[in-house]
CSV table of C-alpha atoms and ligand atoms in Angstrom, one decimal:
chain,number,residue,atom,x,y,z
A,801,UNK,CA,21.8,49.0,-38.0
A,802,UNK,CA,20.2,46.9,-35.3
A,803,UNK,CA,16.4,47.1,-35.5
A,804,UNK,CA,14.5,47.7,-32.2
A,805,UNK,CA,11.5,45.5,-32.7
A,806,UNK,CA,9.8,46.5,-29.5
A,807,UNK,CA,10.0,47.1,-25.7
A,808,UNK,CA,8.8,45.0,-22.8
A,809,UNK,CA,8.1,46.3,-19.3
A,810,UNK,CA,8.0,43.4,-16.9
A,811,UNK,CA,7.9,42.9,-13.1
A,812,UNK,CA,10.5,40.4,-11.8
A,813,UNK,CA,8.8,38.9,-8.7
A,814,UNK,CA,10.9,35.9,-7.5
A,815,UNK,CA,7.8,34.0,-6.5
A,816,UNK,CA,6.7,34.0,-10.2
A,817,UNK,CA,10.0,32.3,-11.1
A,818,UNK,CA,9.5,29.8,-8.3
A,819,UNK,CA,5.9,29.0,-9.4
A,820,UNK,CA,7.2,28.3,-12.9
A,821,UNK,CA,10.2,26.2,-11.7
A,822,UNK,CA,8.1,24.2,-9.3
A,823,UNK,CA,5.2,23.6,-11.8
A,824,UNK,CA,2.6,25.6,-9.7
A,825,UNK,CA,1.3,27.8,-12.5
A,826,UNK,CA,-2.1,26.1,-12.5
A,827,UNK,CA,-2.7,26.5,-8.8
A,828,UNK,CA,-5.6,28.8,-7.9
A,829,UNK,CA,-3.3,31.6,-6.7
A,830,UNK,CA,-1.3,31.6,-9.9
A,831,UNK,CA,-3.5,30.5,-12.7
A,832,UNK,CA,-5.2,33.9,-13.2
A,833,UNK,CA,-1.8,35.6,-13.5
A,834,UNK,CA,-0.3,33.1,-15.9
A,835,UNK,CA,-3.4,33.2,-18.1
A,836,UNK,CA,-2.4,36.8,-18.9
A,837,UNK,CA,1.0,35.8,-20.3
A,838,UNK,CA,-0.2,33.9,-23.4
A,839,UNK,CA,-0.6,37.0,-25.5
A,840,UNK,CA,2.8,38.4,-24.5
A,841,UNK,CA,4.5,35.0,-25.3
A,842,UNK,CA,2.9,34.9,-28.7
A,843,UNK,CA,4.1,38.4,-29.4
A,844,UNK,CA,7.8,37.6,-28.6
A,845,UNK,CA,7.6,34.3,-30.5
A,846,UNK,CA,6.4,36.2,-33.6
A,847,UNK,CA,9.1,39.0,-33.2
A,848,UNK,CA,11.7,36.2,-32.6
A,849,UNK,CA,14.4,38.6,-31.4
A,850,UNK,CA,18.1,37.9,-32.0
A,851,UNK,CA,19.1,39.8,-28.9
A,852,UNK,CA,17.2,41.0,-25.8
A,853,UNK,CA,18.8,43.8,-23.9
A,854,UNK,CA,17.5,43.3,-20.4
A,855,UNK,CA,17.7,46.4,-18.1
A,856,UNK,CA,17.4,45.0,-14.6
A,857,UNK,CA,18.7,45.4,-11.1
A,858,UNK,CA,21.0,43.1,-9.2
A,859,UNK,CA,19.7,42.4,-5.7
A,860,UNK,CA,23.1,42.0,-4.0
A,861,UNK,CA,23.8,38.8,-5.9
A,862,UNK,CA,26.6,39.7,-8.3
A,863,UNK,CA,27.4,43.0,-6.6
A,864,UNK,CA,27.6,43.2,-2.8
A,865,UNK,CA,27.7,46.5,-0.8
A,866,UNK,CA,31.4,46.6,-1.5
A,867,UNK,CA,31.0,47.7,-5.1
A,868,UNK,CA,27.8,49.2,-6.5
A,869,UNK,CA,28.0,50.3,-10.1
A,870,UNK,CA,25.2,52.7,-11.1
A,871,UNK,CA,25.1,51.3,-14.7
A,872,UNK,CA,26.9,48.0,-15.6
A,873,UNK,CA,26.9,46.3,-18.9
A,874,UNK,CA,27.5,42.5,-19.3
A,875,UNK,CA,30.1,41.8,-22.0
A,876,UNK,CA,30.6,38.0,-21.4
A,877,UNK,CA,29.9,35.0,-23.6
A,878,UNK,CA,27.5,33.7,-20.9
A,879,UNK,CA,25.9,34.6,-17.6
A,880,UNK,CA,25.0,31.8,-15.1
A,881,UNK,CA,21.9,32.0,-13.0
A,882,UNK,CA,22.8,33.3,-9.5
A,883,UNK,CA,22.4,31.4,-6.3
A,884,UNK,CA,20.1,33.6,-4.2
A,885,UNK,CA,20.1,31.3,-1.2
A,886,UNK,CA,18.1,28.3,-2.5
A,887,UNK,CA,20.6,27.3,-5.2
A,888,UNK,CA,20.5,28.7,-8.8
A,889,UNK,CA,17.2,28.7,-10.6
A,890,UNK,CA,16.9,25.7,-12.9
A,891,UNK,CA,16.9,27.9,-16.0
A,892,UNK,CA,19.3,27.9,-19.0
A,893,UNK,CA,22.6,29.8,-18.8
A,894,UNK,CA,22.1,33.2,-20.5
A,895,UNK,CA,24.1,33.5,-23.7
A,896,UNK,CA,25.5,37.0,-24.2
A,897,UNK,CA,26.3,38.9,-27.4
A,898,UNK,CA,29.9,40.2,-26.8
A,899,UNK,CA,30.2,41.8,-30.1
A,900,UNK,CA,27.1,44.0,-29.8
A,901,UNK,CA,27.7,44.5,-26.1
A,902,UNK,CA,31.2,45.9,-26.7
A,903,UNK,CA,29.8,48.2,-29.4
A,904,UNK,CA,27.2,49.4,-26.9
A,905,UNK,CA,29.9,50.0,-24.3
A,906,UNK,CA,32.0,52.0,-26.6
A,907,UNK,CA,29.1,54.0,-28.0
A,908,UNK,CA,27.5,54.7,-24.6
A,909,UNK,CA,30.8,55.7,-23.0
A,910,UNK,CA,31.8,58.0,-25.9
A,911,UNK,CA,28.3,59.4,-25.6
A,912,UNK,CA,29.2,60.3,-22.0
A,913,UNK,CA,27.4,57.6,-20.1
A,914,UNK,CA,30.0,56.1,-17.7
A,915,UNK,CA,29.2,52.4,-17.8
A,916,UNK,CA,30.9,49.8,-15.7
A,917,UNK,CA,32.2,47.0,-17.9
A,918,UNK,CA,31.4,43.5,-16.5
A,919,UNK,CA,33.2,40.4,-17.9
A,920,UNK,CA,31.8,37.9,-15.3
A,921,UNK,CA,28.5,38.1,-13.6
A,922,UNK,CA,25.8,35.7,-12.3
A,923,UNK,CA,22.3,37.0,-13.1
A,924,UNK,CA,19.6,37.0,-10.4
A,925,UNK,CA,15.8,37.0,-10.5
A,926,UNK,CA,15.8,40.6,-11.7
A,927,UNK,CA,16.9,39.2,-15.1
A,928,UNK,CA,15.8,35.6,-15.2
A,929,UNK,CA,12.2,36.0,-14.1
A,930,UNK,CA,11.3,38.4,-17.0
A,931,UNK,CA,12.9,35.9,-19.4
A,932,UNK,CA,10.7,33.1,-17.8
A,933,UNK,CA,7.7,35.3,-18.0
A,934,UNK,CA,8.2,36.0,-21.8
A,935,UNK,CA,9.8,32.7,-22.9
A,936,UNK,CA,8.4,30.0,-20.5
A,937,UNK,CA,10.7,27.0,-19.9
A,938,UNK,CA,12.8,26.4,-23.0
A,939,UNK,CA,15.8,24.1,-23.1
A,940,UNK,CA,17.9,27.2,-24.1
A,941,UNK,CA,16.8,30.8,-24.1
A,942,UNK,CA,15.8,31.5,-27.7
A,943,UNK,CA,17.7,34.8,-27.9
A,944,UNK,CA,21.0,36.2,-26.9
A,945,UNK,CA,20.8,38.5,-23.9
A,946,UNK,CA,22.8,41.6,-23.0
A,947,UNK,CA,22.4,42.4,-19.3
A,948,UNK,CA,22.3,46.1,-18.5
A,949,UNK,CA,22.3,46.5,-14.7
A,950,UNK,CA,21.0,49.6,-12.9
A,951,UNK,CA,21.6,50.3,-9.2
A,952,UNK,CA,18.2,50.8,-7.5
A,953,UNK,CA,19.1,49.0,-4.3
A,954,UNK,CA,21.5,51.4,-2.6
A,955,UNK,CA,20.6,55.1,-2.4
A,956,UNK,CA,21.2,57.2,-4.5
A,957,UNK,CA,19.9,55.4,-7.6
A,958,UNK,CA,20.1,57.3,-10.9
A,959,UNK,CA,17.1,59.6,-11.7
A,960,UNK,CA,14.3,58.6,-14.0
A,961,UNK,CA,15.5,61.3,-16.3
A,962,UNK,CA,19.0,59.8,-16.5
A,963,UNK,CA,17.5,56.4,-17.2
A,964,UNK,CA,15.4,57.8,-20.0
A,965,UNK,CA,18.4,59.6,-21.5
A,966,UNK,CA,20.4,56.3,-21.2
A,967,UNK,CA,17.7,54.6,-23.2
A,968,UNK,CA,17.9,57.3,-25.9
A,969,UNK,CA,21.7,56.8,-26.0
A,970,UNK,CA,21.2,53.0,-26.2
A,971,UNK,CA,19.1,53.6,-29.3
A,972,UNK,CA,21.7,55.8,-30.9
A,973,UNK,CA,24.2,53.0,-30.3
A,974,UNK,CA,21.9,50.4,-31.8
A,975,UNK,CA,21.2,52.6,-34.9
A,976,UNK,CA,25.0,52.9,-35.4
A,977,UNK,CA,25.7,49.1,-35.2
A,978,UNK,CA,26.9,47.4,-38.3
A,979,UNK,CA,24.8,44.2,-37.8
A,980,UNK,CA,21.1,43.9,-38.5
A,981,UNK,CA,20.1,42.1,-35.4
A,982,UNK,CA,16.4,42.3,-34.2
A,983,UNK,CA,16.5,43.6,-30.7
A,984,UNK,CA,13.9,43.8,-27.9
A,985,UNK,CA,14.6,46.0,-25.0
A,986,UNK,CA,13.3,44.9,-21.6
A,987,UNK,CA,12.7,47.3,-18.7
A,988,UNK,CA,12.2,45.2,-15.6
A,989,UNK,CA,11.2,45.5,-11.9
A,990,UNK,CA,8.3,47.3,-10.2
A,991,UNK,CA,5.5,48.1,-10.2
A,992,UNK,CA,4.6,49.5,-6.7
A,993,UNK,CA,5.8,47.4,-3.9
A,994,UNK,CA,7.5,47.7,-0.5
A,995,UNK,CA,9.2,44.7,1.1
A,996,UNK,CA,10.2,46.2,4.4
A,997,UNK,CA,9.3,48.2,7.6
A,998,UNK,CA,5.9,49.6,8.6
A,999,UNK,CA,4.5,49.9,5.1
A,1000,UNK,CA,5.6,46.4,4.0
A,1001,UNK,CA,3.0,45.2,1.5
A,1002,UNK,CA,2.2,48.7,0.3
A,1003,UNK,CA,0.7,48.8,-3.3
A,1004,UNK,CA,-0.7,51.8,-5.2
A,1005,UNK,CA,-2.7,50.8,-8.3
A,1006,UNK,CA,-3.5,54.4,-9.1
A,1007,UNK,CA,0.2,55.4,-9.3
A,1008,UNK,CA,1.0,52.3,-11.4
A,1009,UNK,CA,-1.9,52.9,-13.9
A,1010,UNK,CA,-0.9,56.6,-14.3
A,1011,UNK,CA,2.8,55.5,-14.7
A,1012,UNK,CA,1.9,53.0,-17.5
A,1013,UNK,CA,-0.4,55.5,-19.3
A,1014,UNK,CA,2.1,58.2,-19.3
A,1015,UNK,CA,5.1,56.0,-20.1
A,1016,UNK,CA,3.3,55.3,-23.3
A,1017,UNK,CA,2.2,58.8,-24.3
A,1018,UNK,CA,4.3,61.3,-22.3
A,1019,UNK,CA,7.6,59.7,-21.2
A,1020,UNK,CA,9.3,63.1,-20.7
A,1021,UNK,CA,6.8,63.8,-17.9
A,1022,UNK,CA,7.3,60.4,-16.3
A,1023,UNK,CA,11.1,61.0,-16.5
A,1024,UNK,CA,10.6,64.0,-14.2
A,1025,UNK,CA,9.1,61.9,-11.3
A,1026,UNK,CA,11.5,62.5,-8.3
A,1027,UNK,CA,12.8,59.7,-6.1
A,1028,UNK,CA,10.7,60.9,-3.1
A,1029,UNK,CA,7.5,60.5,-5.2
A,1030,UNK,CA,8.4,56.9,-6.0
A,1031,UNK,CA,9.2,56.2,-2.4
A,1032,UNK,CA,5.9,57.8,-1.1
A,1033,UNK,CA,3.6,56.7,-3.9
A,1034,UNK,CA,5.1,53.4,-5.2
A,1035,UNK,CA,6.7,52.0,-2.0
A,1036,UNK,CA,10.4,51.7,-1.3
A,1037,UNK,CA,11.0,49.2,-4.1
A,1038,UNK,CA,8.8,51.0,-6.6
A,1039,UNK,CA,11.9,52.9,-7.6
A,1040,UNK,CA,12.7,49.8,-9.8
A,1041,UNK,CA,10.3,51.5,-12.3
A,1042,UNK,CA,13.0,53.9,-13.4
A,1043,UNK,CA,14.4,51.0,-15.4
A,1044,UNK,CA,11.3,51.0,-17.5
A,1045,UNK,CA,12.3,54.5,-18.6
A,1046,UNK,CA,15.5,53.0,-20.2
A,1047,UNK,CA,13.3,50.8,-22.3
A,1048,UNK,CA,11.0,53.6,-23.2
A,1049,UNK,CA,13.9,55.9,-24.1
A,1050,UNK,CA,15.2,53.2,-26.5
A,1051,UNK,CA,12.0,53.4,-28.5
A,1052,UNK,CA,11.0,56.4,-30.7
A,1053,UNK,CA,8.9,59.3,-29.4
A,1054,UNK,CA,5.6,57.7,-30.5
A,1055,UNK,CA,4.8,54.2,-29.6
A,1056,UNK,CA,1.8,51.8,-29.8
A,1057,UNK,CA,0.7,49.9,-26.8
A,1058,UNK,CA,0.5,46.3,-28.1
A,1059,UNK,CA,-0.4,44.6,-24.8
A,1060,UNK,CA,-0.8,45.5,-21.1
A,1061,UNK,CA,-1.5,43.1,-18.3
A,1062,UNK,CA,-1.6,43.9,-14.6
A,1063,UNK,CA,-2.2,41.5,-11.8
A,1064,UNK,CA,-2.7,41.9,-8.1
A,1065,UNK,CA,-1.3,40.4,-6.0
A,1066,UNK,CA,1.8,38.5,-7.0
A,1067,UNK,CA,3.7,38.1,-3.7
A,1068,UNK,CA,4.1,41.7,-2.5
A,1069,UNK,CA,4.0,43.3,-5.9
A,1070,UNK,CA,1.4,44.8,-8.2
A,1071,UNK,CA,2.6,43.0,-11.3
A,1072,UNK,CA,2.9,44.8,-14.6
A,1073,UNK,CA,3.6,43.6,-18.2
A,1074,UNK,CA,3.7,46.1,-21.0
A,1075,UNK,CA,4.6,45.6,-24.7
A,1076,UNK,CA,5.3,48.6,-26.9
A,1077,UNK,CA,6.2,48.9,-30.5
A,1078,UNK,CA,7.2,52.0,-32.4
A,1079,UNK,CA,4.6,53.8,-34.4
A,1080,UNK,CA,5.7,53.5,-38.0
B,2095,LIG,C1,9.4,40.8,-4.6
B,2095,LIG,C2,9.5,41.8,-5.6
B,2095,LIG,C3,10.8,42.2,-6.1
B,2095,LIG,O1,10.9,43.1,-7.1
B,2095,LIG,C4,11.9,41.6,-5.6
B,2095,LIG,O2,13.1,42.0,-6.1
B,2095,LIG,C5,11.8,40.7,-4.5
B,2095,LIG,C6,10.6,40.3,-4.0
B,2095,LIG,C7,8.1,40.4,-4.0
B,2095,LIG,O3,7.0,41.0,-4.4
B,2095,LIG,O4,8.1,39.4,-3.3
B,2096,LIG,FE1,13.2,43.6,-7.2
């Protein structure tokens, strides 16, 4: 049985990755944000996961508008950083965990979640920025990574409820695994932000705070938030928060909030970082 050592909720703002890659973390704009990461990095160093399952969305990097899987699982040995227009980020190639990934695929699909199987996939800022946030700039990522990609780019994305149930199914799969890997599940993206049209720059701290509070203590209620509420209250890209519900579903019903950091602004986004452990 794989052990779920914790869950991480983490925004994936590309400018955060660029600040790290270009050595700008001490600049006045960035220093207050990066100061908030130390505690989270200490936590993950102590947990020392064997595998991180990173629930993220592809931003038309691996998938174009030609094919848009709702849920896609990365089964490959490795996943290179995607070229998003400025060349690939100078970060290590992500090492996968095909054995566990294939187990998850089988378990999830037999559990009636129709997952797209992906044998080759570059990974964009949606996945690499949360790794940089948590691990800094190592020579190699200290953990294997299984990418679990969710469509939140093209309407209709899956509901929060479906994402929460997917997290619970992921947990059943991990519980049934023969190995004893230590696993951390990441839910990435969000919090409130809107990158386009009249409301570009929209941020809603009250929505984000309530989302984080209730994700901890009443996830079933958070899972009922409809798409239109995300759109109105968290901006057009706030829908990325449904991916945090996959992470929350993979943890047991009662969790302990180990760490929360929020920061405003990072680029156009109210940045969130949340670490949860199961209540024993
Ligand atoms: C920003 C945030 C995102 O989640 C994203 O995918 C791209 C850009 C931003 O705030 O700039
Ligand atoms: Fe995004």
